[in-house]
Amino acid sequence: HVQLVESGGGSVQTGGSLRLSCAASGYTVSSGCMGWFRQAPGTERDWVARISSGGTTSYADSVKGRFTISKDNAKNTLYLQMNSLKHEDTAMYYCAAGPPFYACGRWIYWGQGTQVTVS
């Protein structure tokens, strides 16, 4: 049974930083593509960043240069370091994982989300 559990969300002032974590169980973070998505009220869920099994990263234009995705294989945990936060970054943030040994582009496991509020 795969579980992805996000943590690290909260309230922060504009320009501040937060680090989100996604602890995986039943899934090895080194085996597949993992990513972060976000959804603000009344909007669709948007892709934020992803990291391949080999460590290649990719970012949405809206967060490029401010957010950094990384993973710790030993801790089996995915991270999202968010710097220079803006009001428009306010959203529920979700961790997602793709099928093991597949390229990025398909997401089959999702966490429950952690709220980030920037004011």
C-alpha positions as semicolon CSV with decimal commas, in nm:
position;residue;x (nm);y (nm);z (nm)
1;H;0,000;0,000;0,000
2;V;0,156;0,327;-0,115
3;Q;0,134;0,634;0,103
4;L;0,268;0,981;0,032
5;V;0,248;1,212;0,332
6;E;0,320;1,582;0,289
7;S;0,430;1,816;0,566
8;G;0,590;2,155;0,609
9;G;0,313;2,380;0,492
10;G;0,202;2,684;0,684
11;S;0,160;3,059;0,675
12;V;0,445;3,284;0,571
13;Q;0,491;3,645;0,471
14;T;0,567;3,751;0,116
15;G;0,933;3,696;0,044
16;G;0,964;3,420;0,299
17;S;1,059;3,055;0,261
18;L;0,914;2,715;0,336
19;R;1,033;2,361;0,280
20;L;0,777;2,096;0,202
21;S;0,846;1,728;0,261
22;C;0,678;1,421;0,121
23;A;0,752;1,099;0,305
24;A;0,688;0,789;0,097
25;S;0,601;0,442;0,218
26;G;0,535;0,144;-0,002
27;Y;0,711;0,332;-0,280
28;T;1,082;0,391;-0,339
29;V;1,147;0,752;-0,437
30;S;1,453;0,653;-0,637
31;S;1,249;0,421;-0,859
32;G;1,024;0,663;-1,039
33;C;0,942;1,020;-1,128
34;M;0,811;1,233;-0,843
35;G;0,659;1,576;-0,847
36;W;0,476;1,857;-0,676
37;F;0,146;2,005;-0,780
38;R;-0,065;2,283;-0,632
39;Q;-0,426;2,388;-0,637
40;A;-0,571;2,719;-0,530
41;P;-0,942;2,747;-0,448
42;G;-1,156;2,755;-0,760
43;T;-0,871;2,657;-0,990
44;E;-0,737;2,339;-1,146
45;R;-0,446;2,147;-1,002
46;D;-0,126;2,272;-1,165
47;W;0,208;2,104;-1,199
48;V;0,491;2,282;-1,010
49;A;0,805;2,069;-1,035
50;R;0,925;1,717;-1,097
51;I;1,235;1,508;-1,052
52;S;1,312;1,196;-1,250
53;S;1,444;0,874;-1,104
54;G;1,786;0,983;-1,226
55;G;1,760;1,324;-1,062
56;T;1,675;1,543;-1,361
57;T;1,457;1,834;-1,251
58;S;1,202;2,047;-1,429
59;Y;0,995;2,346;-1,313
60;A;0,691;2,543;-1,412
61;D;0,784;2,889;-1,537
62;S;0,601;3,050;-1,247
63;V;0,837;2,899;-0,989
64;K;1,161;2,867;-1,184
65;G;1,450;3,022;-0,993
66;R;1,254;3,032;-0,667
67;F;1,164;2,668;-0,596
68;T;1,395;2,367;-0,579
69;I;1,282;2,006;-0,589
70;S;1,505;1,738;-0,442
71;K;1,490;1,394;-0,289
72;D;1,674;1,198;-0,025
73;N;1,682;0,836;-0,128
74;A;1,811;0,722;0,210
75;K;1,514;0,888;0,384
76;N;1,279;0,798;0,101
77;T;1,155;1,156;0,106
78;L;1,083;1,421;-0,156
79;Y;1,130;1,792;-0,085
80;L;1,029;2,126;-0,226
81;Q;1,229;2,426;-0,109
82;M;1,028;2,740;-0,175
83;N;1,201;3,079;-0,156
84;S;1,088;3,432;-0,236
85;L;0,729;3,329;-0,185
86;K;0,455;3,538;-0,343
87;H;0,088;3,574;-0,262
88;E;0,005;3,382;-0,580
89;D;0,193;3,079;-0,443
90;T;-0,091;3,033;-0,193
91;A;-0,241;2,689;-0,256
92;M;-0,273;2,334;-0,138
93;Y;0,044;2,153;-0,240
94;Y;0,036;1,787;-0,337
95;C;0,311;1,531;-0,376
96;A;0,276;1,281;-0,661
97;A;0,461;0,977;-0,786
98;G;0,473;0,797;-1,117
99;P;0,495;0,427;-1,193
100;P;0,831;0,279;-1,094
101;F;1,081;0,255;-1,379
102;Y;0,873;0,477;-1,608
103;A;0,968;0,815;-1,750
104;C;0,803;1,127;-1,614
105;G;0,460;1,218;-1,738
106;R;0,220;0,985;-1,566
107;W;0,110;1,018;-1,203
108;I;-0,051;0,732;-1,019
109;Y;0,000;0,808;-0,649
110;W;-0,102;1,125;-0,468
111;G;-0,065;1,264;-0,119
112;Q;-0,338;1,440;0,076
113;G;-0,181;1,782;0,047
114;T;-0,036;2,050;0,271
115;Q;-0,159;2,409;0,275
116;V;0,071;2,699;0,198
117;T;-0,056;3,051;0,264
118;V;0,148;3,358;0,169
119;S;0,031;3,697;0,290
